[in-house]
Amino acid sequence: MSRSLLLKNATLLATLDAEEREIENGAVFIRDNLIEAVGPSDELPQTADTVIDLSGHVVIPGLINTHHHMFQSLTRVLPAAQDAELFDWLSALFPVWERITPAMSSTATQTAMAELMLSGCTTAADHAYLYVNGIRLDDNIAAAAEIGMRFHAARGAMSLGRNAGGLPPDALVEADEDAILKDMQRLIETYHDAASDAMVQIAVAPCSPFTVTTDLMREGAALARSYGVAMHTHTAENWKDVAFSQERYGMTSTQFTEEVGWVGEDVWHAHCVHLDDPGIALFARTGTGVAHCPCSNMRLASGIAPVRKMLDAGVNVGLGVDGSASNDSGSLLSEARQALLSARVKDQEPAAMTAREALALATRGSAAVLGRGESLGRIQAGYCADVVAFRLDDIALAGALVDPLAALVFCTPPRVAYSVINGRVVVAEGQLTTLELPVLVERHNRMAGVLVRGD
């Protein structure tokens, strides 16, 4: 039976659509899981099966996270990794990650999703590359279904161990690349939904040039394209990453991506901090996307990605929070603020990025990177009903109501008031409706204690 939902009387409704409409006293009428109408409240239907009065709220499209490692929420602020660059950071964490169990991984995934949802995120891509002790991506997909998040599950892999010249210890890699590819195929055939309103999509995601072989990169690309699914990996994250490609493969990170077939509208790369000018031109020409993760890039002293240069060249850029072991937070709104600040610092120019541009990166920009630009990232008729609302009387916004939309980025209120994903209310009055958060947090902390301290 068809169900309807009316969100009305929003103090300000920002559509983030192509016209960038900002509607005072705005409303959204939702039928089932799609947006049916958007406009001033007095111009839309006045009744629905469920009506939510959003007076005193600012409403925007659900934020979209293009890059995460959700299992890492178990290992936040590990002392040995607090003050390290990428390779040393990974080397400090690898021995701990060897002990992660399936139950730990599933709980960490749901904890990361809860944190994202409470900050206004409605869609997330998880680059899951850890498969030890029986961990399977199936459990993460089940966790997403339970909590109600729209999920892009990227089946990652590490196959190049230390003895073969890679960075990870041999105990953490999957040595049988044929088995990796077969599992990727199984996941695609079992879970991938190509529909425009899909709640689950699968991506093929070998981890990085220093953790997998060129054969796996090439074979992974062939598999993904035979099924029409997206491809994701890390590229040019820090100077050691760039040096590894040069020393092992005799080419730059940009040349490597092109050599192994990892450019195109079906590909997005995380970080790209050191993407060179030829790489920017290549990505723009081929429609290759970038997941910009400014907090992680600064935490690990990787550098500041040339995002303004990418955008001006026509590269599709979205935002990602990255793993909680390198970001320490899972707030995409905070990531948007950091994107704005880092762009201004890099170019020493306040006009390098505006608050509205940062929000566009977190919504329609991220949607385009994930190949969902025609269905996600905008409050627009025919788009998926992913909508979030923030209270304007939150202390974080006190004194900032002259421009409440910009205030979301500059002031970053810590918690969303309402979140609708696929037409379903998953956060109401600041509380998750799909699970008991205190129970989840207690379980997560207990498991993290066992993993890190042996409690």
CSV table of C-alpha atoms in Angstrom, one decimal:
chain,number,residue,atom,x,y,z
A,1,MET,CA,0.0,0.0,0.0
A,2,SER,CA,1.3,3.5,-0.9
A,3,ARG,CA,2.4,5.6,2.0
A,4,SER,CA,2.9,9.4,2.1
A,5,LEU,CA,5.1,11.7,4.2
A,6,LEU,CA,4.9,15.5,4.4
A,7,LEU,CA,7.7,17.6,5.8
A,8,LYS,CA,6.3,21.1,6.1
A,9,ASN,CA,7.0,24.6,7.4
A,10,ALA,CA,10.8,24.4,7.2
A,11,THR,CA,12.3,27.8,8.0
A,12,LEU,CA,14.7,27.2,5.1
A,13,LEU,CA,14.7,24.4,2.6
A,14,ALA,CA,17.8,24.2,0.5
A,15,THR,CA,17.3,21.9,-2.5
A,16,LEU,CA,20.9,21.8,-3.7
A,17,ASP,CA,19.4,21.1,-7.1
A,18,ALA,CA,20.7,22.5,-10.4
A,19,GLU,CA,18.9,25.8,-9.7
A,20,GLU,CA,20.1,25.8,-6.1
A,21,ARG,CA,16.7,26.9,-4.8
A,22,GLU,CA,16.5,28.0,-1.2
A,23,ILE,CA,12.9,28.1,-0.2
A,24,GLU,CA,11.6,29.9,2.9
A,25,ASN,CA,8.7,28.0,4.7
A,26,GLY,CA,9.5,25.1,2.5
A,27,ALA,CA,7.9,21.6,2.2
A,28,VAL,CA,8.7,18.2,0.7
A,29,PHE,CA,5.9,15.7,-0.2
A,30,ILE,CA,7.1,12.1,-0.3
A,31,ARG,CA,5.3,9.1,-1.6
A,32,ASP,CA,6.7,5.7,-0.7
A,33,ASN,CA,10.5,6.2,-1.2
A,34,LEU,CA,10.5,9.1,-3.7
A,35,ILE,CA,10.1,12.8,-3.6
A,36,GLU,CA,6.9,13.8,-5.3
A,37,ALA,CA,6.8,17.6,-4.8
A,38,VAL,CA,9.0,20.4,-3.4
A,39,GLY,CA,8.1,24.0,-2.8
A,40,PRO,CA,6.5,26.6,-0.4
A,41,SER,CA,4.4,24.9,2.2
A,42,ASP,CA,1.2,26.6,1.2
A,43,GLU,CA,1.6,25.2,-2.4
A,44,LEU,CA,1.9,21.6,-1.5
A,45,PRO,CA,-0.7,19.0,-0.2
A,46,GLN,CA,-1.6,19.7,3.4
A,47,THR,CA,-2.3,16.1,4.4
A,48,ALA,CA,-0.3,12.9,4.3
A,49,ASP,CA,-0.2,9.6,6.2
A,50,THR,CA,2.6,11.2,8.3
A,51,VAL,CA,3.2,14.9,8.8
A,52,ILE,CA,6.3,16.4,10.4
A,53,ASP,CA,6.3,20.1,11.2
A,54,LEU,CA,9.8,21.5,10.7
A,55,SER,CA,9.2,25.0,11.9
A,56,GLY,CA,12.5,26.2,13.2
A,57,HIS,CA,14.6,23.8,11.1
A,58,VAL,CA,16.9,24.1,8.1
A,59,VAL,CA,16.4,21.2,5.6
A,60,ILE,CA,18.9,19.9,3.1
A,61,PRO,CA,19.4,16.7,1.1
A,62,GLY,CA,21.0,13.8,3.0
A,63,LEU,CA,24.8,14.0,3.0
A,64,ILE,CA,26.7,11.4,1.0
A,65,ASN,CA,29.9,9.8,2.2
A,66,THR,CA,32.1,8.5,-0.6
A,67,HIS,CA,34.9,6.8,1.4
A,68,HIS,CA,35.1,5.1,4.8
A,69,HIS,CA,36.7,2.1,6.5
A,70,MET,CA,34.1,1.4,9.1
A,71,PHE,CA,35.9,-1.4,10.9
A,72,GLN,CA,38.5,1.2,12.0
A,73,SER,CA,36.1,2.7,14.6
A,74,LEU,CA,37.4,0.0,16.9
A,75,THR,CA,40.9,1.5,16.9
A,76,ARG,CA,40.5,5.2,17.4
A,77,VAL,CA,43.4,7.2,18.9
A,78,LEU,CA,45.6,4.1,19.2
A,79,PRO,CA,48.7,5.7,20.9
A,80,ALA,CA,51.2,4.1,18.5
A,81,ALA,CA,49.4,5.6,15.6
A,82,GLN,CA,48.5,9.0,16.9
A,83,ASP,CA,51.5,10.8,15.5
A,84,ALA,CA,52.4,8.9,12.4
A,85,GLU,CA,52.2,9.3,8.6
A,86,LEU,CA,50.3,6.9,6.5
A,87,PHE,CA,52.7,4.0,6.1
A,88,ASP,CA,53.9,4.1,9.8
A,89,TRP,CA,50.3,4.5,10.9
A,90,LEU,CA,49.2,1.4,9.0
A,91,SER,CA,52.2,-0.5,10.3
A,92,ALA,CA,51.2,0.3,13.8
A,93,LEU,CA,47.6,-0.8,13.3
A,94,PHE,CA,48.1,-3.9,11.1
A,95,PRO,CA,49.0,-6.2,14.1
A,96,VAL,CA,45.9,-5.1,16.0
A,97,TRP,CA,43.6,-5.6,13.0
A,98,GLU,CA,44.8,-9.2,12.6
A,99,ARG,CA,42.7,-9.9,15.7
A,100,ILE,CA,39.4,-8.4,14.5
A,101,THR,CA,36.5,-10.9,14.5
A,102,PRO,CA,33.3,-11.0,12.4
A,103,ALA,CA,31.2,-9.8,15.4
A,104,MET,CA,33.6,-6.9,16.0
A,105,SER,CA,33.6,-5.9,12.3
A,106,SER,CA,29.8,-6.0,12.1
A,107,THR,CA,29.4,-4.0,15.3
A,108,ALA,CA,32.0,-1.4,14.2
A,109,THR,CA,30.2,-1.0,10.9
A,110,GLN,CA,26.9,-0.3,12.6
A,111,THR,CA,28.5,2.1,15.0
A,112,ALA,CA,30.1,4.0,12.2
A,113,MET,CA,26.8,4.1,10.4
A,114,ALA,CA,25.0,5.4,13.5
A,115,GLU,CA,27.5,8.2,13.9
A,116,LEU,CA,27.2,9.1,10.2
A,117,MET,CA,23.4,9.1,10.3
A,118,LEU,CA,23.2,11.3,13.4
A,119,SER,CA,25.4,13.9,11.6
A,120,GLY,CA,23.1,14.0,8.6
A,121,CYS,CA,24.6,11.4,6.3
A,122,THR,CA,22.1,9.1,4.5
A,123,THR,CA,24.3,7.2,2.0
A,124,ALA,CA,27.8,5.8,2.7
A,125,ALA,CA,30.4,3.9,0.8
A,126,ASP,CA,32.5,1.6,2.9
A,127,HIS,CA,35.9,0.4,1.5
A,128,ALA,CA,36.1,-2.9,3.4
A,129,TYR,CA,39.5,-4.5,2.7
A,130,LEU,CA,40.0,-6.5,5.9
A,131,TYR,CA,39.1,-10.3,5.6
A,132,VAL,CA,40.6,-12.2,8.5
A,133,ASN,CA,39.1,-14.6,11.0
A,134,GLY,CA,36.1,-15.3,8.8
A,135,ILE,CA,35.0,-11.7,8.2
A,136,ARG,CA,32.6,-11.4,5.3
A,137,LEU,CA,31.1,-8.3,3.6
A,138,ASP,CA,27.7,-9.9,3.9
A,139,ASP,CA,27.6,-9.0,7.6
A,140,ASN,CA,28.2,-5.3,6.9
A,141,ILE,CA,25.4,-5.4,4.3
A,142,ALA,CA,23.1,-6.9,6.9
A,143,ALA,CA,24.1,-4.2,9.4
A,144,ALA,CA,23.2,-1.5,7.0
A,145,ALA,CA,19.8,-3.0,6.3
A,146,GLU,CA,19.0,-3.2,10.0
A,147,ILE,CA,20.0,0.4,10.8
A,148,GLY,CA,18.4,1.8,7.6
A,149,MET,CA,21.4,3.4,5.8
A,150,ARG,CA,21.8,3.5,2.0
A,151,PHE,CA,25.0,1.5,1.4
A,152,HIS,CA,27.7,1.2,-1.2
A,153,ALA,CA,29.6,-1.8,-0.1
A,154,ALA,CA,33.1,-1.8,-1.7
A,155,ARG,CA,34.6,-5.2,-1.6
A,156,GLY,CA,38.2,-4.3,-1.0
A,157,ALA,CA,41.2,-6.6,-0.9
A,158,MET,CA,44.9,-6.8,0.1
A,159,SER,CA,46.9,-9.4,-1.7
A,160,LEU,CA,50.5,-8.1,-1.8
A,161,GLY,CA,52.1,-9.0,1.5
A,162,ARG,CA,55.4,-7.8,2.9
A,163,ASN,CA,57.4,-10.8,1.7
A,164,ALA,CA,56.3,-10.0,-1.9
A,165,GLY,CA,57.2,-6.3,-1.6
A,166,GLY,CA,53.9,-4.9,-0.3
A,167,LEU,CA,53.3,-3.1,3.0
A,168,PRO,CA,50.9,-5.3,5.0
A,169,PRO,CA,52.1,-8.4,6.9
A,170,ASP,CA,51.4,-11.6,5.1
A,171,ALA,CA,49.0,-12.7,7.9
A,172,LEU,CA,46.6,-9.9,6.8
A,173,VAL,CA,46.5,-10.5,3.0
A,174,GLU,CA,44.4,-12.8,0.9
A,175,ALA,CA,47.0,-14.6,-1.1
A,176,ASP,CA,44.6,-16.3,-3.5
A,177,GLU,CA,43.5,-13.6,-5.9
A,178,ASP,CA,41.2,-16.0,-7.8
A,179,ALA,CA,39.3,-16.5,-4.6
A,180,ILE,CA,39.1,-12.7,-4.1
A,181,LEU,CA,37.6,-12.3,-7.6
A,182,LYS,CA,35.2,-15.1,-7.0
A,183,ASP,CA,34.0,-13.5,-3.8
A,184,MET,CA,33.6,-10.2,-5.5
A,185,GLN,CA,31.5,-11.9,-8.2
A,186,ARG,CA,29.4,-13.7,-5.6
A,187,LEU,CA,28.7,-10.4,-3.8
A,188,ILE,CA,27.7,-8.7,-7.0
A,189,GLU,CA,25.4,-11.5,-8.0
A,190,THR,CA,23.8,-11.7,-4.6
A,191,TYR,CA,23.4,-8.1,-3.5
A,192,HIS,CA,24.0,-5.5,-6.2
A,193,ASP,CA,20.9,-3.6,-7.2
A,194,ALA,CA,21.3,-1.5,-10.3
A,195,ALA,CA,18.0,0.4,-9.8
A,196,SER,CA,18.1,4.2,-9.3
A,197,ASP,CA,16.6,3.8,-5.8
A,198,ALA,CA,18.9,1.0,-4.8
A,199,MET,CA,19.6,0.7,-1.1
A,200,VAL,CA,22.6,-1.6,-1.7
A,201,GLN,CA,25.2,-1.5,-4.4
A,202,ILE,CA,28.5,-3.4,-4.7
A,203,ALA,CA,31.8,-2.0,-5.9
A,204,VAL,CA,35.0,-3.7,-6.8
A,205,ALA,CA,37.8,-2.2,-4.7
A,206,PRO,CA,41.4,-3.5,-4.5
A,207,CYS,CA,42.9,-1.5,-1.8
A,208,SER,CA,45.9,0.4,-3.1
A,209,PRO,CA,49.1,0.1,-5.3
A,210,PHE,CA,51.1,-0.9,-2.2
A,211,THR,CA,48.7,-3.7,-1.1
A,212,VAL,CA,47.6,-5.5,-4.3
A,213,THR,CA,49.2,-6.7,-7.5
A,214,THR,CA,48.7,-5.2,-11.0
A,215,ASP,CA,47.0,-8.5,-12.0
A,216,LEU,CA,44.3,-8.0,-9.3
A,217,MET,CA,43.8,-4.4,-10.4
A,218,ARG,CA,43.4,-5.4,-14.1
A,219,GLU,CA,41.2,-8.5,-13.4
A,220,GLY,CA,39.1,-6.5,-10.9
A,221,ALA,CA,38.4,-3.9,-13.5
A,222,ALA,CA,37.4,-6.5,-16.0
A,223,LEU,CA,35.1,-8.2,-13.5
A,224,ALA,CA,33.5,-4.9,-12.5
A,225,ARG,CA,32.9,-3.8,-16.1
A,226,SER,CA,31.5,-7.2,-17.1
A,227,TYR,CA,28.8,-6.6,-14.4
A,228,GLY,CA,28.4,-2.9,-14.8
A,229,VAL,CA,29.4,-2.1,-11.2
A,230,ALA,CA,31.7,0.7,-9.9
A,231,MET,CA,35.4,0.5,-9.0
A,232,HIS,CA,37.1,2.1,-6.1
A,233,THR,CA,40.7,2.4,-4.7
A,234,HIS,CA,43.2,4.7,-3.0
A,235,THR,CA,45.5,6.8,-5.2
A,236,ALA,CA,48.3,9.3,-4.5
A,237,GLU,CA,47.5,9.6,-0.8
A,238,ASN,CA,50.9,10.6,0.5
A,239,TRP,CA,54.5,11.0,-0.7
A,240,LYS,CA,55.5,7.4,0.2
A,241,ASP,CA,52.5,6.1,-1.8
A,242,VAL,CA,53.6,8.1,-4.8
A,243,ALA,CA,57.2,6.9,-4.4
A,244,PHE,CA,56.1,3.3,-4.1
A,245,SER,CA,54.4,3.5,-7.5
A,246,GLN,CA,57.5,5.1,-9.0
A,247,GLU,CA,59.9,2.6,-7.6
A,248,ARG,CA,57.9,-0.6,-8.0
A,249,TYR,CA,56.1,0.1,-11.3
A,250,GLY,CA,58.3,2.8,-12.8
A,251,MET,CA,55.5,5.2,-13.3
A,252,THR,CA,53.6,8.0,-11.4
A,253,SER,CA,50.4,7.3,-9.6
A,254,THR,CA,48.5,8.9,-12.5
A,255,GLN,CA,50.2,6.7,-15.1
A,256,PHE,CA,49.6,3.6,-13.0
A,257,THR,CA,45.8,4.2,-12.8
A,258,GLU,CA,45.7,4.6,-16.6
A,259,GLU,CA,48.0,1.6,-17.2
A,260,VAL,CA,45.7,-0.8,-15.2
A,261,GLY,CA,42.5,0.5,-16.6
A,262,TRP,CA,41.3,2.4,-13.5
A,263,VAL,CA,39.9,5.6,-15.1
A,264,GLY,CA,36.4,6.3,-16.3
A,265,GLU,CA,33.0,7.3,-15.1
A,266,ASP,CA,32.6,4.0,-13.3
A,267,VAL,CA,35.8,4.7,-11.1
A,268,TRP,CA,36.4,6.8,-8.1
A,269,HIS,CA,39.7,7.2,-6.2
A,270,ALA,CA,40.2,8.2,-2.6
A,271,HIS,CA,42.4,11.0,-1.4
A,272,CYS,CA,44.4,12.1,-4.6
A,273,VAL,CA,46.3,14.5,-2.4
A,274,HIS,CA,49.3,14.4,-4.8
A,275,LEU,CA,47.4,14.0,-8.0
A,276,ASP,CA,49.6,15.8,-10.6
A,277,ASP,CA,48.4,18.1,-13.3
A,278,PRO,CA,48.4,15.3,-16.0
A,279,GLY,CA,46.3,13.3,-13.5
A,280,ILE,CA,43.8,16.0,-13.0
A,281,ALA,CA,43.5,16.4,-16.8
A,282,LEU,CA,43.1,12.7,-17.2
A,283,PHE,CA,40.4,12.4,-14.5
A,284,ALA,CA,38.5,15.4,-15.9
A,285,ARG,CA,38.7,14.0,-19.5
A,286,THR,CA,37.5,10.5,-18.5
A,287,GLY,CA,34.9,11.4,-15.8
A,288,THR,CA,36.9,9.7,-13.1
A,289,GLY,CA,35.8,10.7,-9.6
A,290,VAL,CA,37.7,11.7,-6.4
A,291,ALA,CA,36.7,11.1,-2.8
A,292,HIS,CA,38.2,14.1,-0.9
A,293,CYS,CA,39.0,13.3,2.7
A,294,PRO,CA,40.5,16.5,4.2
A,295,CYS,CA,40.4,15.5,7.9
A,296,SER,CA,42.3,12.3,7.4
A,297,ASN,CA,44.7,13.9,5.0
A,298,MET,CA,45.7,16.5,7.6
A,299,ARG,CA,45.7,14.0,10.6
A,300,LEU,CA,48.3,11.9,8.7
A,301,ALA,CA,50.2,14.9,7.4
A,302,SER,CA,49.6,13.6,3.9
A,303,GLY,CA,49.0,17.1,2.5
A,304,ILE,CA,46.1,19.1,1.1
A,305,ALA,CA,44.5,17.9,-2.1
A,306,PRO,CA,44.3,20.4,-5.0
A,307,VAL,CA,40.5,20.4,-4.9
A,308,ARG,CA,39.9,23.9,-6.4
A,309,LYS,CA,42.1,22.9,-9.3
A,310,MET,CA,40.2,19.6,-9.7
A,311,LEU,CA,36.8,21.4,-9.7
A,312,ASP,CA,37.9,24.1,-12.1
A,313,ALA,CA,39.2,21.4,-14.5
A,314,GLY,CA,35.8,19.6,-14.3
A,315,VAL,CA,36.7,16.6,-12.1
A,316,ASN,CA,33.8,15.0,-10.2
A,317,VAL,CA,34.7,15.5,-6.5
A,318,GLY,CA,32.8,14.3,-3.4
A,319,LEU,CA,33.6,14.0,0.3
A,320,GLY,CA,34.6,11.1,2.5
A,321,VAL,CA,35.2,10.9,6.2
A,322,ASP,CA,37.7,8.0,5.8
A,323,GLY,CA,38.2,5.6,8.6
A,324,SER,CA,37.8,6.6,12.2
A,325,ALA,CA,41.4,5.5,13.0
A,326,SER,CA,42.7,8.4,10.9
A,327,ASN,CA,39.8,10.9,11.1
A,328,ASP,CA,38.6,10.2,14.7
A,329,SER,CA,35.1,11.3,13.8
A,330,GLY,CA,32.4,10.3,11.5
A,331,SER,CA,30.7,13.6,10.8
A,332,LEU,CA,30.3,14.5,7.1
A,333,LEU,CA,29.2,18.0,8.0
A,334,SER,CA,32.6,18.5,9.8
A,335,GLU,CA,34.3,17.1,6.7
A,336,ALA,CA,32.5,19.8,4.6
A,337,ARG,CA,33.8,22.5,6.9
A,338,GLN,CA,37.3,21.1,6.7
A,339,ALA,CA,37.1,20.9,2.9
A,340,LEU,CA,36.3,24.6,2.9
A,341,LEU,CA,39.1,25.5,5.3
A,342,SER,CA,41.7,23.4,3.7
A,343,ALA,CA,40.9,24.8,0.2
A,344,ARG,CA,41.3,28.3,1.5
A,345,VAL,CA,44.6,27.5,3.2
A,346,LYS,CA,46.1,25.7,0.2
A,347,ASP,CA,45.3,28.5,-2.2
A,348,GLN,CA,45.7,31.3,0.5
A,349,GLU,CA,42.4,32.6,-0.9
A,350,PRO,CA,39.1,32.9,1.0
A,351,ALA,CA,37.2,32.5,-2.3
A,352,ALA,CA,38.8,29.1,-2.9
A,353,MET,CA,35.6,27.5,-1.5
A,354,THR,CA,32.3,28.8,-0.1
A,355,ALA,CA,30.0,27.1,2.4
A,356,ARG,CA,27.5,26.4,-0.3
A,357,GLU,CA,30.2,24.8,-2.5
A,358,ALA,CA,31.2,22.6,0.4
A,359,LEU,CA,27.6,21.5,0.9
A,360,ALA,CA,27.3,20.8,-2.8
A,361,LEU,CA,30.4,18.5,-2.6
A,362,ALA,CA,28.8,16.6,0.3
A,363,THR,CA,25.5,16.1,-1.6
A,364,ARG,CA,25.2,16.3,-5.4
A,365,GLY,CA,29.0,16.1,-5.8
A,366,SER,CA,29.3,12.9,-3.8
A,367,ALA,CA,26.2,11.5,-5.6
A,368,ALA,CA,27.9,12.1,-9.0
A,369,VAL,CA,31.1,10.4,-7.8
A,370,LEU,CA,29.1,7.3,-6.7
A,371,GLY,CA,27.3,7.2,-10.1
A,372,ARG,CA,24.0,8.2,-8.4
A,373,GLY,CA,23.7,11.8,-9.7
A,374,GLU,CA,20.3,11.2,-11.2
A,375,SER,CA,18.7,9.9,-8.0
A,376,LEU,CA,20.6,11.2,-4.9
A,377,GLY,CA,22.0,14.4,-3.5
A,378,ARG,CA,19.2,16.8,-4.3
A,379,ILE,CA,15.7,17.6,-2.9
A,380,GLN,CA,14.0,17.3,-6.2
A,381,ALA,CA,10.9,15.6,-7.6
A,382,GLY,CA,11.7,12.1,-8.8
A,383,TYR,CA,14.8,11.8,-6.6
A,384,CYS,CA,15.1,9.4,-3.7
A,385,ALA,CA,13.5,10.6,-0.4
A,386,ASP,CA,16.8,11.2,1.5
A,387,VAL,CA,16.2,14.4,3.5
A,388,VAL,CA,17.7,15.7,6.8
A,389,ALA,CA,16.7,18.6,9.1
A,390,PHE,CA,18.7,20.5,11.7
A,391,ARG,CA,17.3,22.6,14.5
A,392,LEU,CA,18.0,26.3,14.3
A,393,ASP,CA,17.8,26.7,18.1
A,394,ASP,CA,20.9,24.5,18.7
A,395,ILE,CA,23.6,26.3,20.6
A,396,ALA,CA,26.0,25.7,17.8
A,397,LEU,CA,24.0,28.0,15.5
A,398,ALA,CA,23.4,30.7,18.1
A,399,GLY,CA,24.0,34.1,16.4
A,400,ALA,CA,24.3,32.5,13.0
A,401,LEU,CA,20.7,32.6,11.8
A,402,VAL,CA,21.3,35.5,9.3
A,403,ASP,CA,22.4,32.7,6.9
A,404,PRO,CA,21.4,29.3,8.4
A,405,LEU,CA,22.5,27.3,5.4
A,406,ALA,CA,26.1,28.6,5.5
A,407,ALA,CA,25.9,28.2,9.3
A,408,LEU,CA,25.6,24.4,8.9
A,409,VAL,CA,29.1,24.4,7.4
A,410,PHE,CA,30.8,27.1,9.4
A,411,CYS,CA,29.3,26.1,12.8
A,412,THR,CA,28.6,22.3,12.3
A,413,PRO,CA,25.8,21.5,14.7
A,414,PRO,CA,26.7,18.1,16.1
A,415,ARG,CA,23.4,16.2,15.6
A,416,VAL,CA,20.7,16.1,13.0
A,417,ALA,CA,17.1,16.5,14.3
A,418,TYR,CA,15.4,14.4,11.6
A,419,SER,CA,16.6,12.1,8.9
A,420,VAL,CA,14.6,10.4,6.3
A,421,ILE,CA,16.2,7.7,4.2
A,422,ASN,CA,14.3,6.1,1.3
A,423,GLY,CA,11.1,7.6,2.7
A,424,ARG,CA,11.6,6.1,6.2
A,425,VAL,CA,12.2,8.3,9.3
A,426,VAL,CA,15.4,6.9,10.8
A,427,VAL,CA,16.2,9.8,13.1
A,428,ALA,CA,13.4,11.7,15.0
A,429,GLU,CA,14.0,14.5,17.4
A,430,GLY,CA,17.7,13.7,17.4
A,431,GLN,CA,17.3,10.0,18.2
A,432,LEU,CA,17.8,6.9,16.1
A,433,THR,CA,14.6,5.1,15.5
A,434,THR,CA,16.0,1.9,14.1
A,435,LEU,CA,18.2,0.6,17.1
A,436,GLU,CA,19.1,1.3,20.7
A,437,LEU,CA,22.1,3.5,20.5
A,438,PRO,CA,23.4,3.0,24.1
A,439,VAL,CA,23.3,-0.7,23.7
A,440,LEU,CA,25.3,-0.5,20.5
A,441,VAL,CA,27.9,1.9,22.0
A,442,GLU,CA,28.4,-0.3,25.1
A,443,ARG,CA,28.9,-3.4,22.9
A,444,HIS,CA,31.3,-1.6,20.6
A,445,ASN,CA,33.4,-0.2,23.5
A,446,ARG,CA,33.5,-3.7,25.1
A,447,MET,CA,34.8,-5.2,21.8
A,448,ALA,CA,37.3,-2.4,21.3
A,449,GLY,CA,38.7,-3.1,24.7
A,450,VAL,CA,39.1,-6.7,24.0
A,451,LEU,CA,40.8,-6.0,20.6
A,452,VAL,CA,43.2,-3.2,21.7
A,453,ARG,CA,43.9,-4.0,25.4
A,454,GLY,CA,42.9,-7.6,25.7
A,455,ASP,CA,40.1,-6.8,28.3
